Short mmCIF file of C-alpha atoms and ligand atoms in Angstrom, two decimals:
data_model
loop_
_atom_site.label_atom_id
_atom_site.label_comp_id
_atom_site.label_asym_id
_atom_site.label_seq_id
_atom_site.Cartn_x
_atom_site.Cartn_y
_atom_site.Cartn_z
CA UNK A 20 89.32 79.49 123.58
CA UNK A 21 90.89 76.06 124.26
CA UNK A 22 88.40 74.14 121.53
CA UNK A 23 89.31 76.95 119.07
CA UNK A 24 93.17 76.47 119.53
CA UNK A 25 92.90 72.47 119.43
CA UNK A 26 90.81 72.73 116.43
CA UNK A 27 93.32 74.94 114.61
CA UNK A 28 96.29 72.61 115.73
CA UNK A 29 94.24 69.99 114.16
CA UNK A 30 93.89 72.01 110.85
CA UNK A 31 97.68 73.01 110.96
CA UNK A 32 98.58 69.16 111.30
CA UNK A 33 96.48 68.28 108.46
CA UNK A 34 97.98 70.96 106.38
CA UNK A 35 101.51 69.84 107.45
CA UNK A 36 100.60 66.26 106.61
CA UNK A 37 99.47 67.15 103.03
CA UNK A 38 102.40 69.50 102.71
CA UNK A 39 104.35 66.85 100.94
CA UNK A 40 106.66 66.28 103.68
CA UNK A 41 105.75 62.68 103.92
CA UNK A 42 105.70 61.90 100.22
CA UNK A 43 109.65 62.14 100.30
CA UNK A 44 109.76 64.58 97.63
CA UNK A 45 111.43 67.38 99.41
CA UNK A 46 114.98 67.79 100.48
CA UNK A 47 115.86 66.33 103.90
CA UNK A 48 116.48 68.48 106.99
CA UNK A 49 116.47 68.75 110.71
CA UNK A 50 113.61 67.26 112.51
CA UNK A 51 111.29 69.59 114.18
CA UNK A 52 108.82 69.50 117.04
CA UNK A 53 105.31 68.38 116.51
CA UNK A 54 103.04 71.13 115.01
CA UNK A 55 105.26 74.18 115.38
CA UNK A 56 108.11 72.20 113.53
CA UNK A 57 111.30 74.10 113.28
CA UNK A 58 110.02 77.42 114.56
CA UNK A 59 112.74 77.77 117.16
CA UNK A 60 115.59 76.94 114.55
CA UNK A 61 114.30 79.81 112.20
CA UNK A 62 114.02 82.51 114.86
CA UNK A 63 117.59 81.57 116.19
CA UNK A 64 120.35 84.22 116.39
CA UNK A 65 122.47 84.04 113.19
CA UNK A 66 120.20 81.26 111.70
CA UNK A 67 122.29 81.31 108.48
CA UNK A 68 125.22 79.57 110.37
CA UNK A 69 122.90 77.21 111.71
CA UNK A 70 121.84 76.26 107.95
CA UNK A 71 125.40 76.04 107.34
CA UNK A 72 125.80 73.26 109.87
CA UNK A 73 122.56 71.38 108.58
CA UNK A 74 123.96 71.71 105.21
CA UNK A 75 127.06 69.44 106.25
CA UNK A 76 124.46 66.74 106.92
CA UNK A 77 121.74 67.33 104.45
CA UNK A 78 123.65 69.07 101.38
CA UNK A 79 122.97 72.43 99.68
CA UNK A 80 119.16 72.41 99.90
CA UNK A 81 117.59 71.99 103.48
CA UNK A 82 114.02 71.71 104.18
CA UNK A 83 112.50 72.91 107.34
CA UNK A 84 108.93 73.70 108.15
CA UNK A 85 106.85 75.79 110.69
CA UNK A 86 103.32 74.37 110.98
CA UNK A 87 102.10 73.92 107.65
CA UNK A 88 104.79 76.44 106.11
CA UNK A 89 107.70 74.98 104.16
CA UNK A 90 111.06 76.68 103.74
CA UNK A 91 113.90 75.55 101.87
CA UNK A 92 117.30 76.96 102.63
CA UNK A 93 119.64 77.32 99.56
CA UNK A 94 123.34 77.21 100.46
CA UNK A 95 125.11 76.92 97.19
CA UNK A 96 125.47 79.33 93.96
CA UNK A 97 124.19 76.26 91.81
CA UNK A 98 120.88 75.94 93.55
CA UNK A 99 120.23 79.56 93.92
CA UNK A 100 121.20 80.24 90.30
CA UNK A 101 119.11 77.40 88.85
CA UNK A 102 116.13 78.29 90.89
CA UNK A 103 115.88 81.77 91.97
CA UNK A 104 117.81 83.15 88.94
CA UNK A 105 117.02 80.85 85.86
CA UNK A 106 113.53 80.25 86.82
CA UNK A 107 112.73 83.53 88.35
CA UNK A 108 109.24 83.90 86.82
CA UNK A 109 107.92 81.42 89.40
CA UNK A 110 110.39 82.17 92.21
CA UNK A 111 109.79 85.65 92.88
CA UNK A 112 106.67 85.97 95.08
CA UNK A 113 106.98 86.55 98.87
CA UNK A 114 104.68 85.06 101.50
CA UNK A 115 102.03 87.21 103.15
CA UNK A 116 102.91 87.93 106.84
CA UNK A 117 100.13 88.25 109.22
CA UNK A 118 102.33 90.43 111.64
CA UNK A 119 103.68 92.80 109.08
CA UNK A 120 101.22 92.77 106.40
CA UNK A 121 97.99 91.99 108.05
CA UNK A 122 98.26 93.55 111.48
CA UNK A 123 100.70 96.37 111.05
CA UNK A 124 99.49 97.20 107.51
CA UNK A 125 103.07 97.39 105.73
CA UNK A 126 102.23 95.12 103.02
CA UNK A 127 103.11 97.66 100.27
CA UNK A 128 106.73 97.96 101.12
CA UNK A 129 108.56 96.70 98.18
CA UNK A 130 110.19 93.72 99.88
CA UNK A 131 106.98 92.64 101.00
CA UNK A 132 105.00 93.18 98.03
CA UNK A 133 103.74 90.07 96.36
CA UNK A 134 104.76 89.19 92.75
CA UNK A 135 102.44 90.60 90.00
CA UNK A 136 101.51 93.78 88.24
CA UNK A 137 102.04 96.30 91.17
CA UNK A 138 105.58 95.04 91.71
CA UNK A 139 106.49 94.85 88.30
CA UNK A 140 105.55 98.32 87.91
CA UNK A 141 107.39 99.63 90.84
CA UNK A 142 110.65 97.40 90.00
CA UNK A 143 110.27 99.46 86.73
CA UNK A 144 110.20 102.76 88.51
CA UNK A 145 113.09 101.78 90.74
CA UNK A 146 115.08 100.76 87.49
CA UNK A 147 114.52 104.06 86.10
CA UNK A 148 115.52 105.95 89.06
CA UNK A 149 118.33 103.56 90.27
CA UNK A 150 119.80 102.03 87.28
CA UNK A 151 123.52 102.66 86.34
CA UNK A 152 123.23 105.67 84.42
CA UNK A 153 120.59 107.03 86.58
CA UNK A 154 122.75 107.14 89.85
CA UNK A 155 125.43 109.22 88.09
CA UNK A 156 123.27 112.31 88.89
CA UNK A 157 123.78 111.79 92.67
CA UNK A 158 127.68 111.63 92.42
CA UNK A 159 127.96 115.06 93.59
CA UNK A 160 125.81 114.48 96.77
CA UNK A 161 127.77 111.33 97.42
CA UNK A 162 131.00 113.37 97.20
CA UNK A 163 129.66 116.27 99.46
CA UNK A 164 128.28 113.67 102.14
CA UNK A 165 131.62 111.79 101.98
CA UNK A 166 133.56 114.97 102.63
CA UNK A 167 131.46 116.02 105.37
CA UNK A 168 132.10 112.78 106.94
CA UNK A 169 135.92 113.22 106.63
CA UNK A 170 135.48 116.58 108.33
CA UNK A 171 133.65 114.90 111.06
CA UNK A 172 136.05 112.18 111.53
CA UNK A 173 138.96 114.62 111.80
CA UNK A 174 136.95 116.68 114.37
CA UNK A 175 135.79 113.74 116.70
CA UNK A 176 137.06 110.45 115.43
CA UNK A 177 135.95 108.62 118.63
CA UNK A 178 132.23 109.25 117.51
CA UNK A 179 133.01 107.64 114.23
CA UNK A 180 129.82 105.39 114.55
CA UNK A 181 127.54 108.33 114.87
CA UNK A 182 129.19 110.36 112.32
CA UNK A 183 128.70 107.15 109.45
CA UNK A 184 125.05 106.89 110.68
CA UNK A 185 124.49 110.56 110.04
CA UNK A 186 126.22 110.38 106.84
CA UNK A 187 124.14 107.15 105.45
CA UNK A 188 120.92 108.98 106.66
CA UNK A 189 121.90 112.20 105.16
CA UNK A 190 122.72 110.39 101.80
CA UNK A 191 119.37 108.75 101.87
CA UNK A 192 117.38 111.80 102.25
CA UNK A 193 119.41 113.92 99.90
CA UNK A 194 118.78 111.06 97.08
CA UNK A 195 115.19 110.14 98.04
CA UNK A 196 113.75 113.33 98.80
CA UNK A 197 116.26 116.27 98.01
CA UNK A 198 116.07 117.24 101.59
CA UNK A 199 119.35 118.27 103.62
CA UNK A 200 119.58 116.96 107.05
CA UNK A 201 120.61 119.58 109.50
CA UNK A 202 122.02 117.53 112.44
CA UNK A 203 122.18 113.94 113.69
CA UNK A 204 118.98 114.52 115.59
CA UNK A 205 116.87 115.56 112.93
CA UNK A 206 113.38 114.45 113.67
CA UNK A 207 113.18 112.89 109.98
CA UNK A 208 116.01 110.81 110.69
CA UNK A 209 114.88 109.39 113.93
CA UNK A 210 111.71 108.63 112.50
CA UNK A 211 113.17 106.85 109.47
CA UNK A 212 115.71 104.99 111.91
CA UNK A 213 112.55 103.98 113.89
CA UNK A 214 110.65 102.74 111.00
CA UNK A 215 113.82 100.70 109.80
CA UNK A 216 114.08 98.97 113.29
CA UNK A 217 110.49 98.27 113.69
CA UNK A 218 109.77 97.07 109.96
CA UNK A 219 112.88 94.83 110.04
CA UNK A 220 111.70 93.23 113.36
CA UNK A 221 107.91 93.03 112.15
CA UNK A 222 109.26 91.24 108.95
CA UNK A 223 112.14 88.95 110.42
CA UNK A 224 111.28 88.25 114.01
CA UNK A 225 109.41 84.96 113.15
CA UNK A 226 105.95 85.92 114.68
CA UNK A 227 103.95 82.92 115.78
CA UNK A 228 101.03 84.54 114.08
CA UNK A 229 102.76 84.32 110.69
CA UNK A 230 102.66 80.61 110.99
CA UNK A 231 99.12 80.00 112.72
CA UNK A 232 97.20 83.00 111.08
CA UNK A 233 94.10 82.19 113.22
CA UNK A 234 95.72 83.63 116.02
CA UNK A 235 95.18 86.94 114.57
CA UNK A 236 91.66 87.00 115.75
CA UNK A 237 92.62 86.19 119.32
CA UNK A 238 92.25 89.51 121.55
CA UNK A 239 94.74 90.87 124.05
CA UNK A 240 97.78 89.02 122.78
CA UNK A 241 101.28 90.69 123.02
CA UNK A 242 101.91 90.87 119.18
CA UNK A 243 98.46 92.21 118.69
CA UNK A 244 99.15 95.03 121.16
CA UNK A 245 102.53 95.61 119.65
CA UNK A 246 101.10 95.75 116.04
CA UNK A 247 98.44 98.40 117.15
CA UNK A 248 101.02 100.57 118.42
CA UNK A 249 103.09 100.20 115.10
CA UNK A 250 100.11 100.66 112.91
CA UNK A 251 99.38 103.96 114.68
CA UNK A 252 102.67 105.23 113.77
CA UNK A 253 102.58 104.53 110.16
CA UNK A 254 101.18 107.86 109.24
CA UNK A 255 104.46 109.53 110.65
CA UNK A 256 106.73 106.89 108.85
CA UNK A 257 105.16 106.92 105.54
CA UNK A 258 103.28 110.38 105.04
CA UNK A 259 105.17 112.70 106.96
CA UNK A 260 108.45 112.51 104.77
CA UNK A 261 106.18 112.34 101.86
CA UNK A 262 104.25 115.75 102.77
CA UNK A 263 107.64 117.12 103.75
CA UNK A 264 108.98 116.38 100.17
CA UNK A 265 105.99 118.26 98.73
CA UNK A 266 106.54 121.29 100.94
CA UNK A 267 110.07 121.62 100.03
CA UNK A 268 110.77 124.65 97.44
CA UNK A 269 111.71 123.68 93.93
CA UNK A 270 115.46 123.30 93.42
CA UNK A 271 117.71 121.33 91.45
CA UNK A 272 118.21 119.03 94.42
CA UNK A 273 114.54 118.35 94.65
CA UNK A 274 114.15 117.60 91.01
CA UNK A 275 116.99 115.10 90.78
CA UNK A 276 115.98 113.32 93.93
CA UNK A 277 114.14 109.90 93.41
CA UNK A 278 110.77 111.38 94.24
CA UNK A 279 111.41 114.58 92.15
CA UNK A 280 112.60 112.40 89.39
CA UNK A 281 109.27 110.54 89.25
CA UNK A 282 106.74 113.13 90.44
CA UNK A 283 108.08 116.23 89.05
CA UNK A 284 109.06 115.07 85.32
CA UNK A 285 106.65 114.89 82.56
CA UNK A 286 105.44 111.76 81.05
CA UNK A 287 105.59 109.20 84.06
CA UNK A 288 102.10 108.44 84.93
CA UNK A 289 100.72 105.53 86.91
CA UNK A 290 100.48 102.62 84.37
CA UNK A 291 99.46 100.28 87.26
CA UNK A 292 95.75 101.22 87.66
CA UNK A 293 95.04 100.44 91.28
CA UNK A 294 96.55 103.52 92.68
CA UNK A 295 98.00 106.98 91.53
CA UNK A 296 101.66 107.26 90.89
CA UNK A 297 102.16 109.46 93.98
CA UNK A 298 100.89 106.43 96.19
CA UNK A 299 103.66 103.82 94.53
CA UNK A 300 106.41 106.63 95.28
CA UNK A 301 105.35 106.93 98.75
CA UNK A 302 105.85 103.38 99.64
CA UNK A 303 108.92 102.94 97.55
CA UNK A 304 110.84 105.98 98.99
CA UNK A 305 109.95 104.38 102.47
CA UNK A 306 111.50 101.14 101.34
CA UNK A 307 114.60 102.87 100.37
CA UNK A 308 115.96 103.62 103.84
CA UNK A 309 118.01 100.53 103.47
CA UNK A 310 121.08 100.71 105.14
CA UNK A 311 124.36 101.60 103.23
CA UNK A 312 126.80 99.35 105.12
CA UNK A 313 130.15 100.82 105.57
CA UNK A 314 132.80 98.61 106.73
CA UNK A 315 136.21 100.64 105.93
CA UNK A 316 139.16 98.57 106.48
CA UNK A 317 142.46 100.75 106.09
CA UNK A 318 145.15 98.92 104.42
CA UNK A 319 148.52 100.15 103.70
CA UNK A 320 148.55 98.67 100.41
CA UNK A 321 145.38 100.38 99.41
CA UNK A 322 146.75 103.85 100.65
CA UNK A 323 149.98 103.21 98.75
CA UNK A 324 147.83 102.48 95.59
CA UNK A 325 145.62 105.75 96.03
CA UNK A 326 148.82 107.92 96.67
CA UNK A 327 150.58 106.51 93.57
CA UNK A 328 147.40 107.01 91.27
CA UNK A 329 145.99 109.98 92.76
CA UNK A 330 148.89 111.89 94.43
CA UNK A 331 148.50 113.82 97.70
CA UNK A 332 147.52 117.47 96.40
CA UNK A 333 143.89 116.09 95.85
CA UNK A 334 141.49 113.69 97.18
CA UNK A 335 140.30 110.74 94.88
CA UNK A 336 137.40 111.27 92.68
CA UNK A 337 135.12 108.80 90.51
CA UNK A 338 137.21 109.03 87.65
CA UNK A 339 140.19 107.48 89.72
CA UNK A 340 138.16 104.05 90.02
CA UNK A 341 139.64 102.25 87.14
CA UNK A 342 143.25 103.13 88.41
CA UNK A 343 142.53 101.65 91.84
CA UNK A 344 142.44 97.92 91.14
CA UNK A 345 143.37 97.03 94.60
CA UNK A 346 140.76 99.11 96.47
CA UNK A 347 138.25 97.25 94.06
CA UNK A 348 139.41 94.20 95.75
CA UNK A 349 139.12 95.62 99.15
CA UNK A 350 135.39 96.39 98.40
CA UNK A 351 134.55 92.91 97.15
CA UNK A 352 136.13 91.56 100.38
CA UNK A 353 134.21 93.90 102.45
CA UNK A 354 131.00 92.83 100.99
CA UNK A 355 132.06 89.19 101.07
CA UNK A 356 133.59 88.99 104.77
CA UNK A 357 130.84 91.27 106.35
CA UNK A 358 127.87 89.90 104.38
CA UNK A 359 125.53 92.76 105.17
CA UNK A 360 122.65 90.72 104.34
CA UNK A 361 122.90 87.09 105.12
CA UNK A 362 119.74 85.82 104.07
CA UNK A 363 117.22 86.96 101.31
CA UNK A 364 113.68 87.45 102.51
CA UNK A 365 111.82 84.22 101.28
CA UNK A 366 111.11 83.94 97.67
CA UNK A 367 107.65 82.12 97.53
CA UNK A 368 107.03 79.63 94.48
CA UNK A 369 103.92 80.41 92.67
CA UNK A 370 103.91 77.06 90.70
CA UNK A 371 104.74 73.51 91.51
CA UNK A 372 108.16 72.83 90.31
CA UNK A 373 110.63 70.01 89.82
CA UNK A 374 114.42 69.90 90.46
CA UNK A 375 117.00 67.34 91.15
CA UNK A 376 114.43 64.67 91.46
CA UNK A 377 112.65 66.67 94.05
CA UNK A 378 109.04 68.00 93.85
CA UNK A 379 108.34 71.39 95.36
CA UNK A 380 104.58 72.22 95.91
CA UNK A 381 103.19 75.88 95.15
CA UNK A 382 103.82 78.04 97.99
CA UNK A 383 107.14 76.78 99.12
CA UNK A 384 109.49 79.41 100.53
CA UNK A 385 113.22 79.61 99.34
CA UNK A 386 115.63 81.46 101.42
CA UNK A 387 119.15 82.09 99.67
CA UNK A 388 121.71 81.95 102.47
CA UNK A 389 124.17 84.52 101.17
CA UNK A 390 126.42 83.95 104.25
CA UNK A 391 126.97 80.28 103.49
CA UNK A 392 127.96 80.93 99.88
CA UNK A 393 130.24 83.93 100.65
CA UNK A 394 131.87 81.98 103.37
CA UNK A 395 132.17 78.54 101.04
CA UNK A 396 135.77 77.35 101.48
CA UNK A 397 135.66 75.87 98.03
CA UNK A 398 135.23 79.22 96.64
CA UNK A 399 137.12 81.53 99.10
CA UNK A 400 139.73 79.41 101.07
CA UNK A 401 140.20 80.55 104.67
CA UNK A 402 136.90 82.38 104.55
CA UNK A 403 137.03 84.07 107.86
CA UNK A 404 140.32 85.75 106.92
CA UNK A 405 139.87 89.32 105.48
CA UNK A 406 141.98 89.07 102.44
CA UNK A 407 141.28 91.41 99.43
CA UNK A 408 144.13 89.46 97.57
CA UNK A 409 141.84 86.68 96.82
CA UNK A 410 140.36 88.84 94.11
CA UNK A 411 143.61 90.02 92.60
CA UNK A 412 143.56 87.08 89.85
CA UNK A 413 140.23 88.45 88.71
CA UNK A 414 141.99 91.67 87.54
CA UNK A 415 144.13 89.75 85.28
CA UNK A 416 142.15 89.21 81.91
CA UNK A 417 144.42 86.26 81.18
CA UNK A 418 143.61 84.38 84.29
CA UNK A 419 141.21 81.39 83.85
CA UNK A 420 140.59 81.02 87.60
CA UNK A 421 136.83 81.77 88.42
CA UNK A 422 136.34 85.03 90.00
CA UNK A 423 133.29 84.43 92.24
CA UNK A 424 132.55 88.12 92.47
CA UNK A 425 130.71 88.85 95.79
CA UNK A 426 128.72 91.51 93.99
CA UNK A 427 126.94 88.56 92.07
CA UNK A 428 125.65 87.14 95.44
CA UNK A 429 125.42 89.80 98.33
CA UNK A 430 122.54 91.77 96.54
CA UNK A 431 119.85 88.89 95.99
CA UNK A 432 118.72 87.02 93.12
CA UNK A 433 116.39 86.98 90.18
CA UNK A 434 113.55 89.28 89.85
CA UNK A 435 113.88 90.47 93.56
CA UNK A 436 117.61 91.26 93.28
CA UNK A 437 118.24 94.57 95.30
CA UNK A 438 117.51 97.33 92.94
CA UNK A 439 119.84 99.74 94.83
CA UNK A 440 122.97 97.71 93.98
CA UNK A 441 124.27 100.42 91.74
CA UNK A 442 123.79 103.31 94.00
CA UNK A 443 125.17 101.07 96.80
CA UNK A 444 128.14 100.33 94.70
CA UNK A 445 129.02 103.85 93.80
CA UNK A 446 128.43 105.31 97.20
CA UNK A 447 130.16 102.71 99.45
CA UNK A 448 133.19 102.74 96.79
CA UNK A 449 133.51 106.65 97.29
CA UNK A 450 133.15 106.84 100.98
CA UNK A 451 135.61 104.01 101.29
CA UNK A 452 138.35 105.40 98.94
CA UNK A 453 138.15 108.97 100.59
CA UNK A 454 138.58 107.38 104.18
CA UNK A 455 141.47 105.30 103.15
CA UNK A 456 143.16 108.30 101.41
CA UNK A 457 142.69 110.50 104.42
CA UNK A 458 142.97 108.45 107.78
CA UNK A 459 144.96 105.67 109.38
CA UNK A 460 142.67 103.31 111.47
CA UNK A 461 144.38 101.32 114.37
CA UNK A 462 143.33 99.52 117.30
CA UNK A 463 143.13 101.58 120.54
CA UNK A 464 146.13 101.57 122.92
CA UNK A 465 145.59 100.57 126.62
CA UNK A 466 147.32 102.30 129.64
CA UNK A 467 150.77 100.16 128.98
CA UNK A 468 150.79 101.29 125.27
CA UNK A 469 149.90 97.99 124.08
CA UNK A 470 147.15 97.81 121.19
CA UNK A 471 143.95 96.25 122.22
CA UNK A 472 142.63 94.26 119.36
CA UNK A 473 138.84 94.84 119.28
CA UNK A 474 136.58 92.01 119.62
CA UNK A 475 134.75 91.31 116.44
CA UNK A 476 131.04 91.19 117.24
CA UNK A 477 128.39 91.45 114.62
CA UNK A 478 124.88 92.84 115.47
CA UNK A 479 121.51 92.95 113.89
CA UNK A 480 118.74 90.90 112.15
CA UNK A 481 118.16 91.38 108.58
CA UNK A 482 120.96 93.63 108.43
CA UNK A 483 124.32 92.59 109.72
CA UNK A 484 126.74 95.12 110.99
CA UNK A 485 129.80 95.19 113.32
CA UNK A 486 129.22 96.57 117.00
CA UNK A 487 130.87 99.80 117.96
CA UNK A 488 134.43 98.95 118.81
CA UNK A 489 137.23 101.12 120.16
CA UNK A 490 139.80 102.38 117.72
CA UNK A 491 142.05 105.28 116.65
CA UNK A 492 141.44 107.16 113.63
CA UNK A 493 144.07 109.63 112.92
CA UNK A 494 144.69 112.03 109.83
CA UNK A 495 147.54 110.28 107.80
CA UNK A 496 150.82 112.39 108.10
CA UNK A 497 150.59 113.16 104.33
CA UNK A 498 147.27 114.51 104.25
CA UNK A 499 146.75 118.42 104.81
CA UNK A 500 143.89 119.20 107.06
CA UNK A 501 142.89 122.04 104.42
CA UNK A 502 142.54 119.58 101.73
CA UNK A 503 139.33 118.08 103.23
CA UNK A 504 137.97 121.48 103.80
CA UNK A 505 138.68 122.85 100.30
CA UNK A 506 137.11 119.78 98.64
CA UNK A 507 133.88 120.10 100.66
CA UNK A 508 133.78 123.92 99.85
CA UNK A 509 134.41 123.04 96.09
CA UNK A 510 131.67 120.28 96.06
CA UNK A 511 128.94 122.59 97.74
CA UNK A 512 129.54 125.49 95.44
C1 HEM B 628 125.33 97.33 100.70
C2 HEM B 628 124.02 97.61 100.45
C3 HEM B 628 123.01 96.79 100.20
C4 HEM B 628 122.87 95.30 100.00
C5 HEM B 628 123.81 94.38 100.70
C6 HEM B 628 121.50 94.99 99.80
C7 HEM B 628 120.98 93.70 99.53
C8 HEM B 628 119.75 93.43 99.53
C9 HEM B 628 119.23 92.06 99.32
C10 HEM B 628 120.01 90.66 99.61
C11 HEM B 628 117.84 92.08 98.89
C12 HEM B 628 116.94 90.83 98.84
C13 HEM B 628 116.95 90.31 97.54
C14 HEM B 628 116.19 88.95 97.11
O1 HEM B 628 115.20 88.70 97.78
O2 HEM B 628 116.80 88.15 96.39
C15 HEM B 628 117.62 93.45 98.74
C16 HEM B 628 116.36 93.76 98.48
C17 HEM B 628 115.91 95.17 98.23
N1 HEM B 628 116.85 96.58 98.25
FE1 HEM B 628 118.89 96.21 98.90
N2 HEM B 628 120.72 96.27 99.53
C18 HEM B 628 121.55 97.34 99.77
C19 HEM B 628 121.24 98.69 99.50
C20 HEM B 628 120.35 99.18 98.89
C21 HEM B 628 119.99 100.52 98.80
C22 HEM B 628 120.95 101.62 98.90
C23 HEM B 628 118.70 100.56 98.34
C24 HEM B 628 117.81 101.69 97.90
C25 HEM B 628 118.44 102.69 97.33
C26 HEM B 628 118.11 99.21 98.40
C27 HEM B 628 116.67 98.84 98.23
C28 HEM B 628 116.20 97.76 98.15
C29 HEM B 628 114.88 97.25 98.01
C30 HEM B 628 113.70 98.23 97.69
C31 HEM B 628 114.55 95.80 97.98
C32 HEM B 628 113.26 94.80 97.78
C33 HEM B 628 113.44 94.37 96.43
C34 HEM B 628 112.07 93.56 96.27
O3 HEM B 628 111.74 92.85 97.05
O4 HEM B 628 111.69 93.38 94.92
N3 HEM B 628 118.95 98.49 98.89
N4 HEM B 628 118.74 94.29 99.03
#
């Protein structure tokens, strides 16, 4: 065993030496440990902040390596646009991860799929089902789920986090499968949540076997045991919801769902020959459990805007959107300040490339640091401050100031850009405007009647979200309780 490890380390060293690091054609970066390189830097908590610190010394492109694997953090919009966007035909592959793809068997998940025929085909399917006009058909579901959330919030505001989680899961199941979730402890929801947690951990935890692939063959390792457990559950996570979809009675909801749209309509057949259409849909559907990040921040100014544009006799609807410019700024600021996905998964380079005097060998992995871009003080002064006003100038057609719209950055880049962007935009806007219209969200009060400002702690790995905090959610004085119920009933009819 010892000889095997020594031999493998020697091979890794040669690979690293030949990786171009010493030929001085790669950007600079923090030095690492012998052999394992920067493994502890990459797996650190909030590694995007660390990459910003490195950027102060090394510029907007930072090179790190783990064993023979090269990574370059891209901290600026220029670098990201020039490479991941403008040259996306060669910057859109993903690395093969031994843990997630090899040991756990999750390699067919869309975010992990290698660049090629299969990915292009699946992205076309998603474009058809999730494009701007396609998501129109889900507006009614978004409305119904949002009104149910308002009902839940008025009944038990203290449980706001579980209400939001239930709503997000329900929205995804209704739109992906046409399935209505009965309660928060629905077994399909639990299974989906478990899969989200496991898959994001399998992908982003920086497993040693991802960097030293020969370890895969060593028995009795912890990661092997973990992978065996997860692999055994794959059937539950992927096949079961798909079988559930097939067993649902035919209905309008089933037909307009993502799976129904692809599997029940005429004309679409698998143009990609290695698997039947159904096989693609199963994996894509599972890839869509992505979180709908809801980060409502109630502002008097936004509520005034809603009251003026919508009145108090009804709740806001999608058609009100153009008349609510300030709410639009709040949405942009939520995406910027909260940065739900701080780093893209690695974009692997498929062909040697040159840029700014550097030479990047094939196989180099590029990670766009969205957190760095969305907190860059030259673009967003005082970046830690939540201030929707910073986007107000972008509403003025005569303004010449650059708008730096967070929508251009928060969803990734090039041919791997998030396919769910239109659905996320539509549903987050609607939930946000509905909550703003109905509720005041204020800090909790202590025993002396003083407001307790909640500590702002973010959690999560690949997806960043605020940890639960105490707050008071109360129905606004102007809002009639009946209004929510009437809107829900009208929408469910
Ligand atoms: C606020 C909500 C969301 C944010 C901020 C977000 C952000 C992202 C980002 C940054 C990426 C990586 C892009 C890259 O590599 O350059 C991504 C990929 C992806 N997203 Fe989203 N997303 C959101 C919601 C959604 C929704 C609602 C869906 C499904 C309906 C979805 C489905 C996907 C899929 C399938 C991929 C993988 C694409 C690929 O690798 O080709 N996302 N998302």
